[in-house]
Amino acid sequence: MVLFWGQLVVPTLLYVCGEFLHVDMAVLSECSPTWRYAVSTVMILLSLALIPLALRLFKFGKVRRDLAEHGAEALGKWGRIRLLMLGDLLLANTVLYYAFAYEPAFGYLAVVTLLTMPFVYPTKNRCLTETEAAGEGADA
């Protein structure tokens, strides 16, 4: 839970500083259009890869076997990996949004990532469901 909420606090603070306190964070606003295009392309591809990967992480065979064999220890490890994938992506897109002087692509990617966060909210019920599903998947 601490990791989940911590991953949301830092982008929120950046948002407050950029939108309400009007802190100038546009350090990359003068870069070339080629550089801007390259960075936005990389972030779009990373977002398109990491968001579905994070949402489907517990469906992969290796993760299911690890959960079935090691239980809570593996659940903590894979849950942290999933939260870090989404949280780091959210943070990177938020930072780039302000660094490139309100580049809309990064803002949209940050919003999409933020909208996926409730689907990985680490509740006890979700943990039990995912470990039970992993146990059934390992038997099959």
GROMACS .gro file of N, CA and C in nm:
model
  420
    1MET      N    1   0.082  -0.120   0.000
    1MET     CA    2   0.000   0.000   0.000
    1MET      C    3   0.086   0.126   0.000
    2VAL      N    4   0.195   0.123   0.077
    2VAL     CA    5   0.284   0.239   0.084
    2VAL      C    6   0.343   0.268  -0.054
    3LEU      N    7   0.384   0.163  -0.123
    3LEU     CA    8   0.440   0.180  -0.257
    3LEU      C    9   0.335   0.236  -0.352
    4PHE      N   10   0.214   0.184  -0.346
    4PHE     CA   11   0.107   0.230  -0.434
    4PHE      C   12   0.081   0.379  -0.414
    5TRP      N   13   0.059   0.420  -0.289
    5TRP     CA   14   0.027   0.560  -0.261
    5TRP      C   15   0.148   0.650  -0.281
    6GLY      N   16   0.266   0.598  -0.251
    6GLY     CA   17   0.387   0.676  -0.273
    6GLY      C   18   0.410   0.706  -0.421
    7GLN      N   19   0.374   0.609  -0.505
    7GLN     CA   20   0.388   0.628  -0.649
    7GLN      C   21   0.290   0.731  -0.702
    8LEU      N   22   0.185   0.759  -0.629
    8LEU     CA   23   0.088   0.860  -0.672
    8LEU      C   24   0.117   0.999  -0.614
    9VAL      N   25   0.188   1.003  -0.502
    9VAL     CA   26   0.214   1.131  -0.435
    9VAL      C   27   0.310   1.219  -0.516
   10VAL      N   28   0.418   1.162  -0.565
   10VAL     CA   29   0.520   1.242  -0.635
   10VAL      C   30   0.464   1.305  -0.763
   11PRO      N   31   0.396   1.230  -0.852
   11PRO     CA   32   0.336   1.297  -0.968
   11PRO      C   33   0.231   1.401  -0.929
   12THR      N   34   0.159   1.376  -0.821
   12THR     CA   35   0.061   1.474  -0.775
   12THR      C   36   0.129   1.603  -0.729
   13LEU      N   37   0.239   1.590  -0.660
   13LEU     CA   38   0.315   1.709  -0.618
   13LEU      C   39   0.368   1.785  -0.739
   14LEU      N   40   0.417   1.712  -0.840
   14LEU     CA   41   0.462   1.777  -0.963
   14LEU      C   42   0.347   1.851  -1.030
   15TYR      N   43   0.231   1.789  -1.031
   15TYR     CA   44   0.113   1.851  -1.091
   15TYR      C   45   0.077   1.980  -1.017
   16VAL      N   46   0.075   1.973  -0.886
   16VAL     CA   47   0.041   2.092  -0.806
   16VAL      C   48   0.143   2.203  -0.831
   17CYS      N   49   0.271   2.168  -0.832
   17CYS     CA   50   0.375   2.269  -0.857
   17CYS      C   51   0.361   2.330  -0.997
   18GLY      N   52   0.333   2.247  -1.096
   18GLY     CA   53   0.325   2.297  -1.232
   18GLY      C   54   0.198   2.373  -1.263
   19GLU      N   55   0.086   2.331  -1.208
   19GLU     CA   56  -0.042   2.391  -1.244
   19GLU      C   57  -0.086   2.503  -1.151
   20PHE      N   58  -0.063   2.486  -1.022
   20PHE     CA   59  -0.116   2.582  -0.926
   20PHE      C   60  -0.009   2.679  -0.874
   21LEU      N   61   0.113   2.630  -0.858
   21LEU     CA   62   0.220   2.716  -0.808
   21LEU      C   63   0.299   2.780  -0.921
   22HIS      N   64   0.271   2.738  -1.043
   22HIS     CA   65   0.335   2.791  -1.164
   22HIS      C   66   0.487   2.786  -1.159
   23VAL      N   67   0.539   2.673  -1.110
   23VAL     CA   68   0.683   2.652  -1.108
   23VAL      C   69   0.727   2.618  -1.251
   24ASP      N   70   0.827   2.688  -1.301
   24ASP     CA   71   0.875   2.665  -1.437
   24ASP      C   72   0.967   2.544  -1.438
   25MET      N   73   0.920   2.434  -1.496
   25MET     CA   74   0.998   2.311  -1.505
   25MET      C   75   1.031   2.277  -1.649
   26ALA      N   76   1.012   2.370  -1.741
   26ALA     CA   77   1.029   2.345  -1.884
   26ALA      C   78   1.175   2.350  -1.923
   27VAL      N   79   1.253   2.258  -1.873
   27VAL     CA   80   1.397   2.256  -1.900
   27VAL      C   81   1.430   2.205  -2.040
   28LEU      N   82   1.339   2.133  -2.103
   28LEU     CA   83   1.364   2.078  -2.236
   28LEU      C   84   1.279   2.144  -2.343
   29SER      N   85   1.222   2.258  -2.313
   29SER     CA   86   1.131   2.323  -2.408
   29SER      C   87   1.202   2.375  -2.532
   30GLU      N   88   1.332   2.400  -2.524
   30GLU     CA   89   1.408   2.455  -2.637
   30GLU      C   90   1.479   2.349  -2.719
   31CYS      N   91   1.453   2.221  -2.692
   31CYS     CA   92   1.523   2.116  -2.766
   31CYS      C   93   1.467   2.105  -2.908
   32SER      N   94   1.538   2.033  -2.992
   32SER     CA   95   1.500   2.021  -3.132
   32SER      C   96   1.373   1.937  -3.147
   33PRO      N   97   1.298   1.961  -3.254
   33PRO     CA   98   1.178   1.880  -3.279
   33PRO      C   99   1.210   1.732  -3.296
   34THR      N  100   1.327   1.701  -3.349
   34THR     CA  101   1.367   1.561  -3.365
   34THR      C  102   1.381   1.493  -3.230
   35TRP      N  103   1.445   1.561  -3.137
   35TRP     CA  104   1.463   1.507  -3.002
   35TRP      C  105   1.328   1.489  -2.934
   36ARG      N  106   1.241   1.587  -2.947
   36ARG     CA  107   1.107   1.582  -2.889
   36ARG      C  108   1.029   1.463  -2.946
   37TYR      N  109   1.039   1.444  -3.078
   37TYR     CA  110   0.970   1.333  -3.144
   37TYR      C  111   1.026   1.199  -3.096
   38ALA      N  112   1.157   1.189  -3.085
   38ALA     CA  113   1.219   1.063  -3.042
   38ALA      C  114   1.177   1.027  -2.900
   39VAL      N  115   1.180   1.124  -2.811
   39VAL     CA  116   1.142   1.097  -2.671
   39VAL      C  117   0.995   1.060  -2.662
   40SER      N  118   0.909   1.130  -2.733
   40SER     CA  119   0.766   1.097  -2.727
   40SER      C  120   0.739   0.961  -2.788
   41THR      N  121   0.810   0.924  -2.894
   41THR     CA  122   0.791   0.791  -2.954
   41THR      C  123   0.832   0.681  -2.857
   42VAL      N  124   0.945   0.700  -2.792
   42VAL     CA  125   0.992   0.601  -2.694
   42VAL      C  126   0.891   0.587  -2.579
   43MET      N  127   0.840   0.699  -2.530
   43MET     CA  128   0.746   0.692  -2.419
   43MET      C  129   0.612   0.631  -2.460
   44ILE      N  130   0.569   0.658  -2.582
   44ILE     CA  131   0.446   0.596  -2.631
   44ILE      C  132   0.464   0.445  -2.641
   45LEU      N  133   0.577   0.402  -2.697
   45LEU     CA  134   0.603   0.258  -2.709
   45LEU      C  135   0.618   0.192  -2.573
   46LEU      N  136   0.687   0.259  -2.480
   46LEU     CA  137   0.699   0.205  -2.345
   46LEU      C  138   0.563   0.193  -2.277
   47SER      N  139   0.480   0.294  -2.294
   47SER     CA  140   0.346   0.290  -2.234
   47SER      C  141   0.263   0.179  -2.294
   48LEU      N  142   0.269   0.165  -2.427
   48LEU     CA  143   0.193   0.059  -2.494
   48LEU      C  144   0.241  -0.080  -2.455
   49ALA      N  145   0.365  -0.092  -2.415
   49ALA     CA  146   0.417  -0.222  -2.373
   49ALA      C  147   0.396  -0.247  -2.224
   50LEU      N  148   0.425  -0.148  -2.141
   50LEU     CA  149   0.425  -0.171  -1.996
   50LEU      C  150   0.286  -0.175  -1.933
   51ILE      N  151   0.193  -0.097  -1.985
   51ILE     CA  152   0.060  -0.097  -1.923
   51ILE      C  153  -0.008  -0.233  -1.937
   52PRO      N  154  -0.018  -0.290  -2.059
   52PRO     CA  155  -0.078  -0.423  -2.067
   52PRO      C  156   0.004  -0.530  -1.995
   53LEU      N  157   0.137  -0.517  -1.998
   53LEU     CA  158   0.222  -0.613  -1.927
   53LEU      C  159   0.194  -0.610  -1.778
   54ALA      N  160   0.182  -0.492  -1.721
   54ALA     CA  161   0.155  -0.481  -1.578
   54ALA      C  162   0.017  -0.536  -1.542
   55LEU      N  163  -0.081  -0.512  -1.628
   55LEU     CA  164  -0.216  -0.560  -1.600
   55LEU      C  165  -0.227  -0.712  -1.615
   56ARG      N  166  -0.148  -0.772  -1.702
   56ARG     CA  167  -0.155  -0.915  -1.726
   56ARG      C  168  -0.043  -0.994  -1.660
   57LEU      N  169   0.038  -0.930  -1.579
   57LEU     CA  170   0.158  -0.991  -1.523
   57LEU      C  171   0.130  -1.123  -1.451
   58PHE      N  172   0.021  -1.129  -1.378
   58PHE     CA  173  -0.009  -1.248  -1.299
   58PHE      C  174  -0.068  -1.362  -1.382
   59LYS      N  175  -0.082  -1.342  -1.512
   59LYS     CA  176  -0.131  -1.447  -1.601
   59LYS      C  177  -0.018  -1.527  -1.664
   60PHE      N  178   0.105  -1.479  -1.654
   60PHE     CA  179   0.219  -1.548  -1.715
   60PHE      C  180   0.256  -1.671  -1.635
   61GLY      N  181   0.298  -1.776  -1.706
   61GLY     CA  182   0.328  -1.904  -1.644
   61GLY      C  183   0.435  -1.896  -1.535
   62LYS      N  184   0.544  -1.826  -1.561
   62LYS     CA  185   0.652  -1.816  -1.462
   62LYS      C  186   0.603  -1.749  -1.334
   63VAL      N  187   0.524  -1.645  -1.349
   63VAL     CA  188   0.472  -1.574  -1.232
   63VAL      C  189   0.375  -1.664  -1.157
   64ARG      N  190   0.288  -1.733  -1.228
   64ARG     CA  191   0.192  -1.825  -1.164
   64ARG      C  192   0.265  -1.935  -1.087
   65ARG      N  193   0.368  -1.993  -1.149
   65ARG     CA  194   0.444  -2.099  -1.081
   65ARG      C  195   0.513  -2.044  -0.956
   66ASP      N  196   0.569  -1.925  -0.969
   66ASP     CA  197   0.636  -1.862  -0.855
   66ASP      C  198   0.537  -1.835  -0.743
   67LEU      N  199   0.419  -1.788  -0.777
   67LEU     CA  200   0.316  -1.764  -0.675
   67LEU      C  201   0.272  -1.893  -0.610
   68ALA      N  202   0.256  -1.999  -0.690
   68ALA     CA  203   0.212  -2.128  -0.635
   68ALA      C  204   0.319  -2.187  -0.542
   69GLU      N  205   0.446  -2.170  -0.577
   69GLU     CA  206   0.553  -2.229  -0.497
   69GLU      C  207   0.588  -2.148  -0.373
   70HIS      N  208   0.591  -2.015  -0.386
   70HIS     CA  209   0.642  -1.931  -0.278
   70HIS      C  210   0.537  -1.844  -0.210
   71GLY      N  211   0.414  -1.844  -0.259
   71GLY     CA  212   0.303  -1.776  -0.193
   71GLY      C  213   0.322  -1.626  -0.171
   72ALA      N  214   0.313  -1.586  -0.044
   72ALA     CA  215   0.312  -1.444  -0.009
   72ALA      C  216   0.442  -1.374  -0.046
   73GLU      N  217   0.554  -1.444  -0.035
   73GLU     CA  218   0.683  -1.383  -0.071
   73GLU      C  219   0.686  -1.346  -0.219
   74ALA      N  220   0.641  -1.438  -0.304
   74ALA     CA  221   0.638  -1.412  -0.448
   74ALA      C  222   0.533  -1.306  -0.482
   75LEU      N  223   0.421  -1.309  -0.410
   75LEU     CA  224   0.317  -1.209  -0.435
   75LEU      C  225   0.369  -1.069  -0.405
   76GLY      N  226   0.444  -1.055  -0.298
   76GLY     CA  227   0.504  -0.925  -0.266
   76GLY      C  228   0.602  -0.881  -0.373
   77LYS      N  229   0.684  -0.973  -0.419
   77LYS     CA  230   0.783  -0.940  -0.522
   77LYS      C  231   0.717  -0.898  -0.652
   78TRP      N  232   0.626  -0.980  -0.703
   78TRP     CA  233   0.562  -0.950  -0.831
   78TRP      C  234   0.466  -0.833  -0.820
   79GLY      N  235   0.404  -0.816  -0.705
   79GLY     CA  236   0.318  -0.699  -0.685
   79GLY      C  237   0.398  -0.569  -0.687
   80ARG      N  238   0.517  -0.572  -0.624
   80ARG     CA  239   0.604  -0.454  -0.628
   80ARG      C  240   0.652  -0.426  -0.770
   81ILE      N  241   0.687  -0.530  -0.843
   81ILE     CA  242   0.732  -0.511  -0.981
   81ILE      C  243   0.621  -0.446  -1.064
   82ARG      N  244   0.500  -0.495  -1.047
   82ARG     CA  245   0.387  -0.439  -1.123
   82ARG      C  246   0.361  -0.294  -1.085
   83LEU      N  247   0.363  -0.263  -0.957
   83LEU     CA  248   0.341  -0.125  -0.914
   83LEU      C  249   0.454  -0.033  -0.960
   84LEU      N  250   0.576  -0.082  -0.958
   84LEU     CA  251   0.689  -0.001  -1.004
   84LEU      C  252   0.682   0.025  -1.154
   85MET      N  253   0.639  -0.073  -1.231
   85MET     CA  254   0.626  -0.052  -1.376
   85MET      C  255   0.530   0.063  -1.404
   86LEU      N  256   0.413   0.058  -1.342
   86LEU     CA  257   0.313   0.163  -1.367
   86LEU      C  258   0.351   0.295  -1.301
   87GLY      N  259   0.401   0.289  -1.179
   87GLY     CA  260   0.436   0.411  -1.108
   87GLY      C  261   0.551   0.486  -1.173
   88ASP      N  262   0.652   0.414  -1.217
   88ASP     CA  263   0.764   0.479  -1.284
   88ASP      C  264   0.722   0.538  -1.418
   89LEU      N  265   0.634   0.468  -1.486
   89LEU     CA  266   0.582   0.518  -1.613
   89LEU      C  267   0.501   0.646  -1.591
   90LEU      N  268   0.419   0.647  -1.487
   90LEU     CA  269   0.341   0.766  -1.453
   90LEU      C  270   0.433   0.882  -1.418
   91LEU      N  271   0.533   0.856  -1.338
   91LEU     CA  272   0.627   0.961  -1.299
   91LEU      C  273   0.704   1.014  -1.420
   92ALA      N  274   0.753   0.925  -1.504
   92ALA     CA  275   0.830   0.969  -1.622
   92ALA      C  276   0.745   1.054  -1.715
   93ASN      N  277   0.622   1.011  -1.741
   93ASN     CA  278   0.536   1.089  -1.830
   93ASN      C  279   0.499   1.224  -1.768
   94THR      N  280   0.479   1.230  -1.638
   94THR     CA  281   0.448   1.356  -1.571
   94THR      C  282   0.567   1.451  -1.577
   95VAL      N  283   0.686   1.400  -1.548
   95VAL     CA  284   0.806   1.483  -1.555
   95VAL      C  285   0.828   1.535  -1.697
   96LEU      N  286   0.813   1.447  -1.796
   96LEU     CA  287   0.835   1.489  -1.934
   96LEU      C  288   0.728   1.588  -1.981
   97TYR      N  289   0.607   1.575  -1.931
   97TYR     CA  290   0.502   1.670  -1.966
   97TYR      C  291   0.543   1.813  -1.929
   98TYR      N  292   0.596   1.829  -1.809
   98TYR     CA  293   0.638   1.962  -1.766
   98TYR      C  294   0.774   2.000  -1.824
   99ALA      N  295   0.864   1.904  -1.840
   99ALA     CA  296   0.997   1.935  -1.893
   99ALA      C  297   0.991   1.983  -2.038
  100PHE      N  298   0.896   1.930  -2.114
  100PHE     CA  299   0.880   1.971  -2.253
  100PHE      C  300   0.774   2.080  -2.268
  101ALA      N  301   0.750   2.155  -2.164
  101ALA     CA  302   0.657   2.269  -2.167
  101ALA      C  303   0.517   2.228  -2.210
  102TYR      N  304   0.458   2.139  -2.133
  102TYR     CA  305   0.318   2.099  -2.152
  102TYR      C  306   0.294   2.028  -2.285
  103GLU      N  307   0.382   1.935  -2.319
  103GLU     CA  308   0.365   1.853  -2.439
  103GLU      C  309   0.245   1.759  -2.416
  104PRO      N  310   0.139   1.771  -2.497
  104PRO     CA  311   0.017   1.695  -2.469
  104PRO      C  312   0.034   1.544  -2.469
  105ALA      N  313   0.121   1.491  -2.554
  105ALA     CA  314   0.137   1.345  -2.561
  105ALA      C  315   0.175   1.287  -2.426
  106PHE      N  316   0.266   1.351  -2.355
  106PHE     CA  317   0.308   1.300  -2.224
  106PHE      C  318   0.196   1.315  -2.122
  107GLY      N  319   0.119   1.419  -2.132
  107GLY     CA  320   0.005   1.436  -2.042
  107GLY      C  321  -0.099   1.327  -2.061
  108TYR      N  322  -0.128   1.295  -2.187
  108TYR     CA  323  -0.224   1.189  -2.216
  108TYR      C  324  -0.173   1.054  -2.166
  109LEU      N  325  -0.045   1.028  -2.188
  109LEU     CA  326   0.012   0.901  -2.142
  109LEU      C  327   0.008   0.892  -1.990
  110ALA      N  328   0.033   1.002  -1.922
  110ALA     CA  329   0.026   1.003  -1.776
  110ALA      C  330  -0.117   0.977  -1.728
  111VAL      N  331  -0.214   1.036  -1.795
  111VAL     CA  332  -0.355   1.015  -1.756
  111VAL      C  333  -0.395   0.869  -1.780
  112VAL      N  334  -0.356   0.812  -1.893
  112VAL     CA  335  -0.388   0.672  -1.921
  112VAL      C  336  -0.325   0.581  -1.816
  113THR      N  337  -0.201   0.608  -1.780
  113THR     CA  338  -0.135   0.528  -1.677
  113THR      C  339  -0.204   0.544  -1.543
  114LEU      N  340  -0.242   0.666  -1.511
  114LEU     CA  341  -0.312   0.692  -1.386
  114LEU      C  342  -0.446   0.617  -1.382
  115LEU      N  343  -0.513   0.609  -1.495
  115LEU     CA  344  -0.641   0.538  -1.501
  115LEU      C  345  -0.625   0.387  -1.483
  116THR      N  346  -0.507   0.333  -1.508
  116THR     CA  347  -0.484   0.189  -1.489
  116THR      C  348  -0.448   0.155  -1.345
  117MET      N  349  -0.407   0.254  -1.268
  117MET     CA  350  -0.363   0.227  -1.131
  117MET      C  351  -0.470   0.160  -1.043
  118PRO      N  352  -0.598   0.197  -1.051
  118PRO     CA  353  -0.696   0.127  -0.968
  118PRO      C  354  -0.707  -0.023  -0.998
  119PHE      N  355  -0.668  -0.065  -1.117
  119PHE     CA  356  -0.676  -0.206  -1.153
  119PHE      C  357  -0.567  -0.289  -1.088
  120VAL      N  358  -0.468  -0.225  -1.029
  120VAL     CA  359  -0.363  -0.297  -0.957
  120VAL      C  360  -0.357  -0.255  -0.810
  121TYR      N  361  -0.463  -0.194  -0.761
  121TYR     CA  362  -0.469  -0.151  -0.622
  121TYR      C  363  -0.451  -0.273  -0.532
  122PRO      N  364  -0.351  -0.272  -0.443
  122PRO     CA  365  -0.314  -0.393  -0.368
  122PRO      C  366  -0.403  -0.419  -0.246
  123THR      N  367  -0.524  -0.467  -0.267
  123THR     CA  368  -0.611  -0.503  -0.156
  123THR      C  369  -0.588  -0.648  -0.116
  124LYS      N  370  -0.630  -0.681   0.003
  124LYS     CA  371  -0.614  -0.819   0.052
  124LYS      C  372  -0.696  -0.915  -0.035
  125ASN      N  373  -0.818  -0.873  -0.072
  125ASN     CA  374  -0.903  -0.958  -0.155
  125ASN      C  375  -0.838  -0.985  -0.291
  126ARG      N  376  -0.779  -0.883  -0.352
  126ARG     CA  377  -0.711  -0.901  -0.481
  126ARG      C  378  -0.593  -0.996  -0.466
  127CYS      N  379  -0.517  -0.981  -0.358
  127CYS     CA  380  -0.403  -1.069  -0.335
  127CYS      C  381  -0.448  -1.214  -0.321
  128LEU      N  382  -0.554  -1.237  -0.244
  128LEU     CA  383  -0.606  -1.373  -0.228
  128LEU      C  384  -0.656  -1.430  -0.360
  129THR      N  385  -0.727  -1.349  -0.436
  129THR     CA  386  -0.779  -1.393  -0.565
  129THR      C  387  -0.666  -1.429  -0.660
  130GLU      N  388  -0.563  -1.346  -0.664
  130GLU     CA  389  -0.452  -1.372  -0.756
  130GLU      C  390  -0.370  -1.492  -0.715
  131THR      N  391  -0.352  -1.515  -0.584
  131THR     CA  392  -0.278  -1.633  -0.543
  131THR      C  393  -0.360  -1.760  -0.563
  132GLU      N  394  -0.491  -1.753  -0.543
  132GLU     CA  395  -0.576  -1.870  -0.569
  132GLU      C  396  -0.579  -1.902  -0.717
  133ALA      N  397  -0.590  -1.800  -0.801
  133ALA     CA  398  -0.590  -1.822  -0.945
  133ALA      C  399  -0.457  -1.878  -0.990
  134ALA      N  400  -0.348  -1.835  -0.926
  134ALA     CA  401  -0.217  -1.887  -0.962
  134ALA      C  402  -0.203  -2.034  -0.924
  135GLY      N  403  -0.260  -2.069  -0.809
  135GLY     CA  404  -0.256  -2.209  -0.767
  135GLY      C  405  -0.333  -2.300  -0.861
  136GLU      N  406  -0.449  -2.253  -0.910
  136GLU     CA  407  -0.526  -2.332  -1.005
  136GLU      C  408  -0.454  -2.343  -1.138
  137GLY      N  409  -0.389  -2.233  -1.180
  137GLY     CA  410  -0.317  -2.233  -1.308
  137GLY      C  411  -0.196  -2.323  -1.305
  138ALA      N  412  -0.134  -2.338  -1.187
  138ALA     CA  413  -0.016  -2.423  -1.176
  138ALA      C  414  -0.054  -2.571  -1.183
  139ASP      N  415  -0.177  -2.604  -1.137
  139ASP     CA  416  -0.221  -2.743  -1.139
  139ASP      C  417  -0.256  -2.789  -1.280
  140ALA      N  418  -0.302  -2.698  -1.363
  140ALA     CA  419  -0.350  -2.734  -1.496
  140ALA      C  420  -0.237  -2.770  -1.589
   0.00000   0.00000   0.00000
